[in-house]
Coordinates of C-alpha atoms in Angstrom, one line a residue:
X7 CA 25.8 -2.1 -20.3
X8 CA 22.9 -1.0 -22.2
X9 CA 19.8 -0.4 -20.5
X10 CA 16.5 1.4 -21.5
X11 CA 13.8 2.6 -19.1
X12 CA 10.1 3.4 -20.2
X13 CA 8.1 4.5 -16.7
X14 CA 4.7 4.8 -16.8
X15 CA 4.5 8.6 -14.3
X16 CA 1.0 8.0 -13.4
X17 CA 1.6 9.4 -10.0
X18 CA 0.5 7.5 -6.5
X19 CA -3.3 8.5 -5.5
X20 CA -3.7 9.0 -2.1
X21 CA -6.1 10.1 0.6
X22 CA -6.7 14.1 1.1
X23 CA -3.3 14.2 -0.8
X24 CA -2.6 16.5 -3.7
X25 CA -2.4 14.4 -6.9
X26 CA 1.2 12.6 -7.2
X27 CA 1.8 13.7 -3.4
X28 CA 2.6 11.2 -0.5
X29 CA 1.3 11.0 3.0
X30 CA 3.7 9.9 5.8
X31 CA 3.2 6.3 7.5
X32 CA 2.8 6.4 11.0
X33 CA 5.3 3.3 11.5
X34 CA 8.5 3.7 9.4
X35 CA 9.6 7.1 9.3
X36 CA 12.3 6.9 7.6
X37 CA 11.0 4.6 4.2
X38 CA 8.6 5.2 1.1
X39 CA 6.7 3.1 -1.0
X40 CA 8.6 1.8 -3.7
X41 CA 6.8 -0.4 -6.2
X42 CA 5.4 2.2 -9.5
X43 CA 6.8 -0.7 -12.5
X44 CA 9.2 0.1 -15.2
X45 CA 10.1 -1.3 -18.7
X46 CA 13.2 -2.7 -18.6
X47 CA 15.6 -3.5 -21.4
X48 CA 19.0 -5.3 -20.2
X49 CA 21.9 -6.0 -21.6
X50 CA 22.7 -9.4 -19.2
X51 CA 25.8 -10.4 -20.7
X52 CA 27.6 -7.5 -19.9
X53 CA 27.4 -7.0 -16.5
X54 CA 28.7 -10.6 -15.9
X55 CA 32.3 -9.3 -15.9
X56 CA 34.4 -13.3 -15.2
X57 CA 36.5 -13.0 -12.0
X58 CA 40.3 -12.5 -11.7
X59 CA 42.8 -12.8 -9.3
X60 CA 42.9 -9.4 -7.7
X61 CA 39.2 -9.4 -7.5
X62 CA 39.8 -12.5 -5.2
X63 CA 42.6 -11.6 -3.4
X64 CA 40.1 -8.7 -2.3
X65 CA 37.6 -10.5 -1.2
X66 CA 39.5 -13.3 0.4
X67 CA 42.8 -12.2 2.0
X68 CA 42.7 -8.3 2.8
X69 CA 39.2 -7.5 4.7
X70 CA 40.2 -6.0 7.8
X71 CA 38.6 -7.8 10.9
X72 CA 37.6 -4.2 12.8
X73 CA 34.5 -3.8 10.6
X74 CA 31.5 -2.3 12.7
X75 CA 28.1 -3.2 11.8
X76 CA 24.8 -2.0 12.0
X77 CA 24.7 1.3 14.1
X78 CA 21.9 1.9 17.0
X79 CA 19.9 4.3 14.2
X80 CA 20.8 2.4 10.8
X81 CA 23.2 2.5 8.2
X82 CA 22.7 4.1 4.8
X83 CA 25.0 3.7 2.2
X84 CA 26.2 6.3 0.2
X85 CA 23.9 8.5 -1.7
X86 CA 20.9 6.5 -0.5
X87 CA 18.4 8.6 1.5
X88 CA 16.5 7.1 4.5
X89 CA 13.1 6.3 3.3
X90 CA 9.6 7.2 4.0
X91 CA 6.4 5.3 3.8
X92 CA 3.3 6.4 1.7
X93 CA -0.1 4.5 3.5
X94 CA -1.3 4.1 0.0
X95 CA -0.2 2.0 -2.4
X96 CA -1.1 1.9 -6.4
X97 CA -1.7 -2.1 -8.0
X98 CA 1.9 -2.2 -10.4
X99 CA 0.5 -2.4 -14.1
X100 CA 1.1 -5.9 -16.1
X101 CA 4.5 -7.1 -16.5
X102 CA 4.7 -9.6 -19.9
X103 CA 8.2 -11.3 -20.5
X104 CA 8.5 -11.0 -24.6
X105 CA 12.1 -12.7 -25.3
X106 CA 13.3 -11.6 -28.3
X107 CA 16.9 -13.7 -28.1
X108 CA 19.5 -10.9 -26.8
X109 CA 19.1 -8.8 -24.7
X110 CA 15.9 -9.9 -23.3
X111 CA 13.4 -7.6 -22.4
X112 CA 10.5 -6.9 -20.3
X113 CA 7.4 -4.8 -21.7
X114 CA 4.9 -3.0 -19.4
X115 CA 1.6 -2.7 -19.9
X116 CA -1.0 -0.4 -17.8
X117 CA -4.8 -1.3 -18.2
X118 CA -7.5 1.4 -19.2
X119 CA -9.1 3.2 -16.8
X120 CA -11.2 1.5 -14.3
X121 CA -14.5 2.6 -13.1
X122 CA -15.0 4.5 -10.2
X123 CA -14.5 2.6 -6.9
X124 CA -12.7 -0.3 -8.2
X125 CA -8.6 -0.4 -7.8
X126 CA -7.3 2.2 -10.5
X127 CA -4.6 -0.3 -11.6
X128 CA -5.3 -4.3 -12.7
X129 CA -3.1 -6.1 -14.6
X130 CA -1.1 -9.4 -14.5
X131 CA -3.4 -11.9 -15.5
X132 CA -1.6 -14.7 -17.5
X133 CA -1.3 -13.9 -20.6
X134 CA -2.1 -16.2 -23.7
X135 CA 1.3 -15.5 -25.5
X136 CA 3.3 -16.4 -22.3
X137 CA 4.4 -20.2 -21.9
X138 CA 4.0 -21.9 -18.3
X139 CA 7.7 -21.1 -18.4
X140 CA 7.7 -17.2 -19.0
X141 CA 5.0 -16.9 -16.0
X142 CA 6.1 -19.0 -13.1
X143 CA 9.8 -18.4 -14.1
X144 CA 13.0 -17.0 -15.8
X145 CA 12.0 -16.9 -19.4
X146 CA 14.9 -19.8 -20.8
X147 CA 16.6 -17.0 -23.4
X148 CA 17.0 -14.9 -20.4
X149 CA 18.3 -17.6 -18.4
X150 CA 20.7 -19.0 -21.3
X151 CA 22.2 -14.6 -21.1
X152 CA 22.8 -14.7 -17.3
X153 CA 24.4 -18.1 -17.3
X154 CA 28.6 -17.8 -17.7
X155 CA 30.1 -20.6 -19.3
X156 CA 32.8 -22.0 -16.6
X157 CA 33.3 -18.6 -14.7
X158 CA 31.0 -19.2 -12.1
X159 CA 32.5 -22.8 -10.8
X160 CA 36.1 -22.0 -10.3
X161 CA 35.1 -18.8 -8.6
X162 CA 32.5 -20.4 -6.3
X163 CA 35.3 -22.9 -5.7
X164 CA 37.6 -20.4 -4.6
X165 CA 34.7 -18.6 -2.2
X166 CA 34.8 -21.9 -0.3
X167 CA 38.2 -21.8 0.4
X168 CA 38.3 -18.7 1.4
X169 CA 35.2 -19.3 3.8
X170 CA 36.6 -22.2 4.8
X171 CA 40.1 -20.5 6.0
X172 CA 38.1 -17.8 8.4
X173 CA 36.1 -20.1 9.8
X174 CA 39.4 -22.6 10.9
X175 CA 41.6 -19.0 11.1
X176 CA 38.5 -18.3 14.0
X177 CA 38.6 -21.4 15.5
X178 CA 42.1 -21.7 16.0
X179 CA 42.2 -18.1 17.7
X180 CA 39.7 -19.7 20.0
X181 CA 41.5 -22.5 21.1
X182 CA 43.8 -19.7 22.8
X183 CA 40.9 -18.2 24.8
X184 CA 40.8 -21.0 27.5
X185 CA 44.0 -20.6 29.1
X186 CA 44.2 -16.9 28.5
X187 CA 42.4 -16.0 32.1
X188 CA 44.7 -17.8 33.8
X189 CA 47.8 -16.8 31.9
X190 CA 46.6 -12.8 32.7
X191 CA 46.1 -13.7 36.1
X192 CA 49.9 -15.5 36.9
X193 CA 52.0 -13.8 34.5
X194 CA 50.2 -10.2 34.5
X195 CA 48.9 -9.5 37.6
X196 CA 45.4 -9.0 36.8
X197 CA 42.3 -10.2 39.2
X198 CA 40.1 -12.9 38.5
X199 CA 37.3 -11.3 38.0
X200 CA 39.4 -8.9 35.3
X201 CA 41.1 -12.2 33.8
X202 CA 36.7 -13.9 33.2
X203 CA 35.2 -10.6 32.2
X204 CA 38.2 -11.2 29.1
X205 CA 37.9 -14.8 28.3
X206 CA 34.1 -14.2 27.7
X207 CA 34.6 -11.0 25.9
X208 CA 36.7 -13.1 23.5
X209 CA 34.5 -16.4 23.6
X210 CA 31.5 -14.0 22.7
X211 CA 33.4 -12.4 19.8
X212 CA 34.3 -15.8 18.8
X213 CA 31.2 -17.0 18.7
X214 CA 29.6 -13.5 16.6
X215 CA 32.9 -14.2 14.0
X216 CA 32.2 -17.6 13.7
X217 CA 28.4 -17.7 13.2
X218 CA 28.6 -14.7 10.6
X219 CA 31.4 -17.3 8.1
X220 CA 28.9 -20.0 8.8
X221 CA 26.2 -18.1 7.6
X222 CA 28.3 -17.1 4.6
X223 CA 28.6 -20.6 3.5
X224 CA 24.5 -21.1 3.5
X225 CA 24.4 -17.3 1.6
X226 CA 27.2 -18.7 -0.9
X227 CA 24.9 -21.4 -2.3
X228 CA 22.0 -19.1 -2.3
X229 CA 23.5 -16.9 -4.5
X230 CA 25.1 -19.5 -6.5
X231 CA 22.3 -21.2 -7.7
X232 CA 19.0 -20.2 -9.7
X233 CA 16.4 -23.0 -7.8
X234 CA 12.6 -23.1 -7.6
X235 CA 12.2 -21.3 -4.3
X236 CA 12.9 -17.8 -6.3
X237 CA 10.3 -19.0 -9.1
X238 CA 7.0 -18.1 -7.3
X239 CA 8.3 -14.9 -4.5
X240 CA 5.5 -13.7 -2.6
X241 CA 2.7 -15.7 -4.0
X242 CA 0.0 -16.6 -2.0
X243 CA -0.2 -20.1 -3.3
X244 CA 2.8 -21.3 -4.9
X245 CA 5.6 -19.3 -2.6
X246 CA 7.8 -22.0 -0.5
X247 CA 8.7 -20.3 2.0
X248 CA 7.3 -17.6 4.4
X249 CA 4.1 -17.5 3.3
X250 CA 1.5 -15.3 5.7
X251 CA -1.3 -16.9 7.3
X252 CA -4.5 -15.4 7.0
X253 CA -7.3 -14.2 8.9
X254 CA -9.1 -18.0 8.8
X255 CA -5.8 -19.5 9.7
X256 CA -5.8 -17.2 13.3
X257 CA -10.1 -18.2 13.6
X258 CA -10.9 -14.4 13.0
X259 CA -14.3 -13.0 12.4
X260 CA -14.6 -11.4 8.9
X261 CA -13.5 -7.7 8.7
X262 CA -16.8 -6.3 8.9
X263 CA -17.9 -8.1 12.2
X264 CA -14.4 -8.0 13.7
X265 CA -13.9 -5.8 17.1
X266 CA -10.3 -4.8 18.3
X267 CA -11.3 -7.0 21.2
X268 CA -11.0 -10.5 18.8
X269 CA -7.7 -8.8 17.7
X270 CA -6.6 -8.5 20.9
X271 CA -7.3 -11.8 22.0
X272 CA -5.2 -13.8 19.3
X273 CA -2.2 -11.1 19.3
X274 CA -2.0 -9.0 22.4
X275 CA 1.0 -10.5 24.0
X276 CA 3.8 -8.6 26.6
X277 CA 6.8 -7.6 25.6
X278 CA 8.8 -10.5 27.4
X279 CA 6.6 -13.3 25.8
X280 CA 7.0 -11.5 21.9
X281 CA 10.9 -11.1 22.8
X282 CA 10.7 -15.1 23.9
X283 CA 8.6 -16.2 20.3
X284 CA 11.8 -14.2 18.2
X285 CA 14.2 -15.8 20.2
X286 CA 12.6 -19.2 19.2
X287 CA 12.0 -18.4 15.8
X288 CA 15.5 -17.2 15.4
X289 CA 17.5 -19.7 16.9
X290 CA 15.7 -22.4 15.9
X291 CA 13.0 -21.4 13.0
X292 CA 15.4 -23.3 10.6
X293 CA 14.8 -26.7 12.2
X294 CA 11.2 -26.1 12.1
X295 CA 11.4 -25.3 8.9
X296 CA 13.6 -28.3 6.9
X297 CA 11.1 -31.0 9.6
X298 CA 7.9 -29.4 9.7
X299 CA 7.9 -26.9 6.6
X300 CA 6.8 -24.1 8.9
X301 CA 5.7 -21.3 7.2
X302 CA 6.2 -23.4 4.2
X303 CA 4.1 -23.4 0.9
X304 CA 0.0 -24.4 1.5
X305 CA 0.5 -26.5 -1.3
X306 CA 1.9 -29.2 0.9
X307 CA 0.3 -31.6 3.2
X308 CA 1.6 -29.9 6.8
X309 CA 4.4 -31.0 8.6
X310 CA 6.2 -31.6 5.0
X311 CA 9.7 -33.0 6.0
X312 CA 12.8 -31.4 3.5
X313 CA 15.0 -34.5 4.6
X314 CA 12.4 -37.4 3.2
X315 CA 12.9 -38.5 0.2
X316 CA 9.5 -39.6 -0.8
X317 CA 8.1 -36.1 0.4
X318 CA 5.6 -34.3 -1.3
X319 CA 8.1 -31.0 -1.5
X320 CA 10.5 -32.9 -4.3
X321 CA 9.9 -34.3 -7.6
X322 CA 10.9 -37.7 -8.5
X323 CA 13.7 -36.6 -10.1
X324 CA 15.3 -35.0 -7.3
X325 CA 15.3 -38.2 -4.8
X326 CA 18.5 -39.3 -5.3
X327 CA 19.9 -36.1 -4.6
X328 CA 18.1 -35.8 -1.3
X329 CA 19.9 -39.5 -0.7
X330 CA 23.1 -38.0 -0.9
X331 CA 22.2 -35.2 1.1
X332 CA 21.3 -37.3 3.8
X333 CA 24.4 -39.5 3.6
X334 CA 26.4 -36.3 3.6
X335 CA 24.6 -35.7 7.6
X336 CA 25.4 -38.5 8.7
X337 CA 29.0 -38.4 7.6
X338 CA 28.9 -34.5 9.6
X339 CA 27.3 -36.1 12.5
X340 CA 29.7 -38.7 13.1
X341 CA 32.7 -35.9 12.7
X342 CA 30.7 -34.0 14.9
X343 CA 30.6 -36.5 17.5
X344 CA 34.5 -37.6 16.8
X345 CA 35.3 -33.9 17.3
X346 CA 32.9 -34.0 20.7
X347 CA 35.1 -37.0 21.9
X348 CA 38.0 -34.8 21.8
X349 CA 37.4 -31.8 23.3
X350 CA 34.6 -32.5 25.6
X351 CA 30.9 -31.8 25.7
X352 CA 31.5 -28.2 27.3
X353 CA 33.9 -27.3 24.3
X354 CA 31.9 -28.6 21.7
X355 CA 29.4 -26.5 23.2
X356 CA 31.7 -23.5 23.0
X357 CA 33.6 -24.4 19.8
X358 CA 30.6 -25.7 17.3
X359 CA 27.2 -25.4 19.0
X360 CA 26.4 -22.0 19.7
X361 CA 28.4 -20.9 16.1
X362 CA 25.7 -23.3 14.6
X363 CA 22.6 -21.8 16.6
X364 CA 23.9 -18.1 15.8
X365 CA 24.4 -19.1 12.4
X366 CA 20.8 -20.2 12.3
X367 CA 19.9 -16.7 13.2
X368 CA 21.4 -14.8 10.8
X369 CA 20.0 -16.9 8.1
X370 CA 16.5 -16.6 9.6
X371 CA 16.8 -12.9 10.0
X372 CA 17.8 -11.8 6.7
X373 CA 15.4 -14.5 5.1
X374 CA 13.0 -13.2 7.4
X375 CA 13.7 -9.7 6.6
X376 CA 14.0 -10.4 3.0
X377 CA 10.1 -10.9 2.3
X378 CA 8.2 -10.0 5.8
X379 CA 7.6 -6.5 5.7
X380 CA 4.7 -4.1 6.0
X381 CA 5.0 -2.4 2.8
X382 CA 5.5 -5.4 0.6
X383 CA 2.4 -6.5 -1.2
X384 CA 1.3 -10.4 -1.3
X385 CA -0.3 -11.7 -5.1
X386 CA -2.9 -14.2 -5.3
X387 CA -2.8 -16.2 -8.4
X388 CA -5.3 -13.4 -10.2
X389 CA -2.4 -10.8 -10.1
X390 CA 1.0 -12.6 -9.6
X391 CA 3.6 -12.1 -12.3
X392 CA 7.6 -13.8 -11.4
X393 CA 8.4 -10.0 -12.0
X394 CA 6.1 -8.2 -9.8
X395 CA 7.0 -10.9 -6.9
X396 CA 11.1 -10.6 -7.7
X397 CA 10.8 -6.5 -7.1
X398 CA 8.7 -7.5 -3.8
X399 CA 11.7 -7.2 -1.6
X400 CA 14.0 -5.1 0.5
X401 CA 17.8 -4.1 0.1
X402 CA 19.2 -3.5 3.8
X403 CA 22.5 -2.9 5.0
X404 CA 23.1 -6.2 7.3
X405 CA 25.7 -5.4 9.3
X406 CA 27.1 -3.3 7.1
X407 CA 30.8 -4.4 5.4
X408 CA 30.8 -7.0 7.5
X409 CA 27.3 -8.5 6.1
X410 CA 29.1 -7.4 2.3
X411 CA 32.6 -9.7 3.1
X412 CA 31.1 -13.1 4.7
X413 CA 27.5 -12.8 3.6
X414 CA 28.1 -12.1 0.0
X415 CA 25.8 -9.7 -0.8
X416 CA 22.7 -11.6 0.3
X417 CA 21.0 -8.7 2.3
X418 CA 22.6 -5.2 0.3
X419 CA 21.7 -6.3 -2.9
X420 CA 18.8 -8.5 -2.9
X421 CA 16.4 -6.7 -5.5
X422 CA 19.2 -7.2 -7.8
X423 CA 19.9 -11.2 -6.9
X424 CA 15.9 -11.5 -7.3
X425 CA 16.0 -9.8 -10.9
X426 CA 19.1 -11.6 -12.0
X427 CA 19.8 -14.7 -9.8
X428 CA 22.3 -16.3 -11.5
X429 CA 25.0 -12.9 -12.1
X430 CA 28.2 -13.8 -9.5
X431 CA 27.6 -12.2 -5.9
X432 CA 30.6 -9.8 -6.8
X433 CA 28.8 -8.5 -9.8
X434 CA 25.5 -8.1 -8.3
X435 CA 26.8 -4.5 -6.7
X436 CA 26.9 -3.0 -10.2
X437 CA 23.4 -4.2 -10.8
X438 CA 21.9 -2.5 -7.9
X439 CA 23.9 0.8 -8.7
X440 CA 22.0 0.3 -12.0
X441 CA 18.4 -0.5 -10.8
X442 CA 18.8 3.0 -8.3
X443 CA 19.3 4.9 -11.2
X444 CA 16.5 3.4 -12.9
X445 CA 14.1 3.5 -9.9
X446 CA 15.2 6.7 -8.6
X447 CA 12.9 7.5 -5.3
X448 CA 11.3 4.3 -5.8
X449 CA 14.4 2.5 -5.4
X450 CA 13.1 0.0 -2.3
X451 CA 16.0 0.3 0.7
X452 CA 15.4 0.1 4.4
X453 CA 18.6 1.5 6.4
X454 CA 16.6 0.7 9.4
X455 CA 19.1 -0.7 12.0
X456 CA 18.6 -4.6 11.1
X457 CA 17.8 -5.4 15.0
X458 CA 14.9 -2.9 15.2
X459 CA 13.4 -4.0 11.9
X460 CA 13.2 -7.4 13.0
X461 CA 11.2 -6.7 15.8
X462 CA 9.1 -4.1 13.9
X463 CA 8.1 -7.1 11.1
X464 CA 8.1 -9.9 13.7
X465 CA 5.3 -7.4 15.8
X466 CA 3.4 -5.6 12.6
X467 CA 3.2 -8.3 9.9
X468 CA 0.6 -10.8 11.4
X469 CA -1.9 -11.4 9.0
X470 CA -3.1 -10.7 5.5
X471 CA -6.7 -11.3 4.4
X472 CA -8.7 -14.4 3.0
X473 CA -9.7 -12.3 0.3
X474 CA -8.3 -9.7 -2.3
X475 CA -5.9 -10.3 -5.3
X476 CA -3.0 -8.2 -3.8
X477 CA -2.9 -8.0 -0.2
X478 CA -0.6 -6.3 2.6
X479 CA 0.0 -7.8 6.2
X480 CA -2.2 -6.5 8.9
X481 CA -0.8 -5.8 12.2
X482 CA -2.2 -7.2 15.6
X483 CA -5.0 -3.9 15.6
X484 CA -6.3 -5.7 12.3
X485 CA -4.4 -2.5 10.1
X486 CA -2.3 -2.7 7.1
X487 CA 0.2 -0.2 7.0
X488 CA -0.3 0.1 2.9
X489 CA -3.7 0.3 1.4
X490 CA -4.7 -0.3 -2.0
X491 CA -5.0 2.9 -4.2
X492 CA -9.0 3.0 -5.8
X493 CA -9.5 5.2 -8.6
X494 CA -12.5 6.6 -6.4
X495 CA -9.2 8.5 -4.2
X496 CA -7.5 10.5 -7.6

């Protein structure tokens, strides 16, 4: 793999800091600020290694089931220190796609100095020599090097199967768990009480097991396919999902006239009720989502339904498709309510219901914790580039192995799916191992434990302002962790 670097080492400005130094966040201990751009130059096609039998023996028939996840303080991986947060934050310098066939390449380029008072760094206006194409997306000669010519099909085929052998080799082991109480209680002597606190040890287990492979089938075709949700990451405008509300959208004075008392009106909140709001938007954010297009893209008419055809969120091309999708629920909910008939409404409950809900969860949390996050900037149209909105992320360790295994890669390696959608899940390791040598410090990774960061981003990220090209969420005091470096700080 060839791959050639070119960083512009203008250090960070900051506050009362020596130049190129960084000041400690108050929030996040543990993180720093990790968005100074690079040149890169990258040899696609050969880090799109095809997959071969042992590879998916590995992945599919020897992971050990005693995995732990997330520990009470985080998880780093290996050779990744925690990170720290700088309360400053420098505008990243223009990003221009220039295909040139193979490899394709990305150039750089920083504007002149600004005057004083204005932000040191602006950039990323669309450009005249970029098509409609190289701005809002993968530039096509790029695309053409990721794609593999019929590796990615047979392997995705075999994911399924292998998803599709946990999730029954789970359910089956379930089935057991009913009569195990009462076959510990007349054959080994052990109380009642013993014999319950068991069977719901094991029915909770099942039920963590279970969710995790169902989430890995929603991760699998996320990482399978290249689709317009990742063409517009953390625009203001054009971004489909996850998009911040603003200060208008809450009915908040402007900044100047604001007092923490309006703040505290719209946000202040016990810990009970904000606990109650995750747990809603966790277990059932999802739902929301594909009927009402909650915290969808502005440029829809609200309450935009995913499962209508004639919706304003698909193109007339796409109709059919949405058709078939729809026939394909139906044909689940009737199987769903065959399988009901057979084992009762307590053990559909038990053996499908609360699998699904969990499921939901997990694919709200790391969606969630994907792109809502106090250090990750939001671009208007002014200053959005695809590239500066595919390095707006965050790699975390999702329950650990575990997260690796059934989720594919979705959480540990998501700068790298961003950058290069379409390389195979398995592949996407070597990528990130790349992108940490290129990025160094800058390298953005959060071992936060996963629970904790959830509740930090559901609790800080609130807001982001009307106004201002490149924005950062505001917490419920009306603060931004981040602030915009001026070239009136350096």
């Amino acid at each position: 793999m060839e791959i050639a670097k070119l960083v512009d080492h203008e250090a960070w400005s900051l506050p009362a800091v020596p130049h190129g130094g960084c000041e400690h966040g108050p929030l996040d201990e543990r993180r720093r600020q990790v968005d100074e751009q690079m040149l890169v130059t990258m040899r696609a096609g050969e880090c799109l290694g095809h997959g071969n039998l042992a590879r998916e023996l590995w992945w599919f028939g020897t992971a050990p089931l005693l995995w732990t996840f997330d520990r009470a303080r985080g998880m780093a991986e290996r050779g990744i220190p925690k990170r720290q947060v700088c309360e400053s934050w420098r505008a990243p310098g223009k990003w221009q796609w220039r295909p040139t066939g193979s490899p394709a390449t990305a150039t750089l380029n920083r504007s002149e100095a600004q005057p004083e008072g204005k932000v040191a760094i602006q950039g990323a206006r669309p450009d005249d020599n970029l098509t409609s194409a190289h701005q809002h997306g993968i530039p096509d000669s790029y695309r053409t090097d990721l794609n593999q010519t019929g590796s990615e099909k047979p392997h995705a085929t075999q994911c399924y199967w292998g998803l599709s052998l946990w999730t029954i080799l789970f359910y089956k082991a379930a089935t057991y768990i009913p009569t195990l109480s009462r076959v510990l209680v007349a054959s080994y002597g052990f109380s009642r009480a013993t014999a319950l606190g068991v069977k719901w040890t094991l029915w909770a287990a099942y039920w963590w097991w279970e969710s995790v492979a169902l989430a890995g089938w929603w991760c699998l075709v996320d990482t399978s396919l290249s689709i317009d949700i990742k063409k517009a990451t953390n625009s203001v405008e054009r971004d489909e999902n996850y998009v911040p509300l603003t200060r208008k959208d809450y009915g908040l004075p402007d900044e100047k006239h604001c007092q923490p008392l309006d703040y505290h009106e719209i946000f202040e909140e016990t810990p009970i009720y904000t606990l109650g709001r995750m747990l809603a938007m966790q277990l059932l954010g999802w739902q929301f989502y594909l009927f009402r297009n909650t915290l969808g893209s502005p440029q829809y008419p609200p309450g935009a339904n995913h499962f209508l055809p004639s919706s304003p969120l698909f193109k007339p091309h796409e109709r059919n498709g949405i058709i078939a999708s729809n026939i394909g629920l139906a044909v689940m909910v009737t199987l769903l309510g065959i399988f009901a008939s057979n084992v009762g409404f307590t053990g559909f409950i038990k053996f499908y219901f609360i699998p699904y809900l969990l499921a939901n969860h997990w694919i709200v949390m790391l969606t969630f914790l994907h792109h809502t996050d106090p250090t990750l900037p939001h671009y208007r149209n002014k200053e959005w580039t695809w590239v500066r909105g595919a390095f707006a992320t965050v790699d975390r360790p999702l329950l650990g192995p575990v997260g690796r295994f059934f989720l594919h890669n979705v959480s540990h390696d998501h700068i790298a799916h961003h950058i290069f959608s379409n390389i195979p899940f398995y592949n996407q390791p070597q990528v990130t191992e790349i992108l940490k040598q290129l990025l160094k410090d800058d390298y953005n990774y959060d071992s936060t434990n996963t629970f904790y960061a959830l509740y930090r981003s559901f609790s800080e990220c609130c807001f982001i302002e009307d106004d201002g090209d490149i924005v950062f969420y505001k917490n419920r005091d009306g603060k931004a962790l981040r602030t915009l470096a001026s070239a009136s700080t350096e």
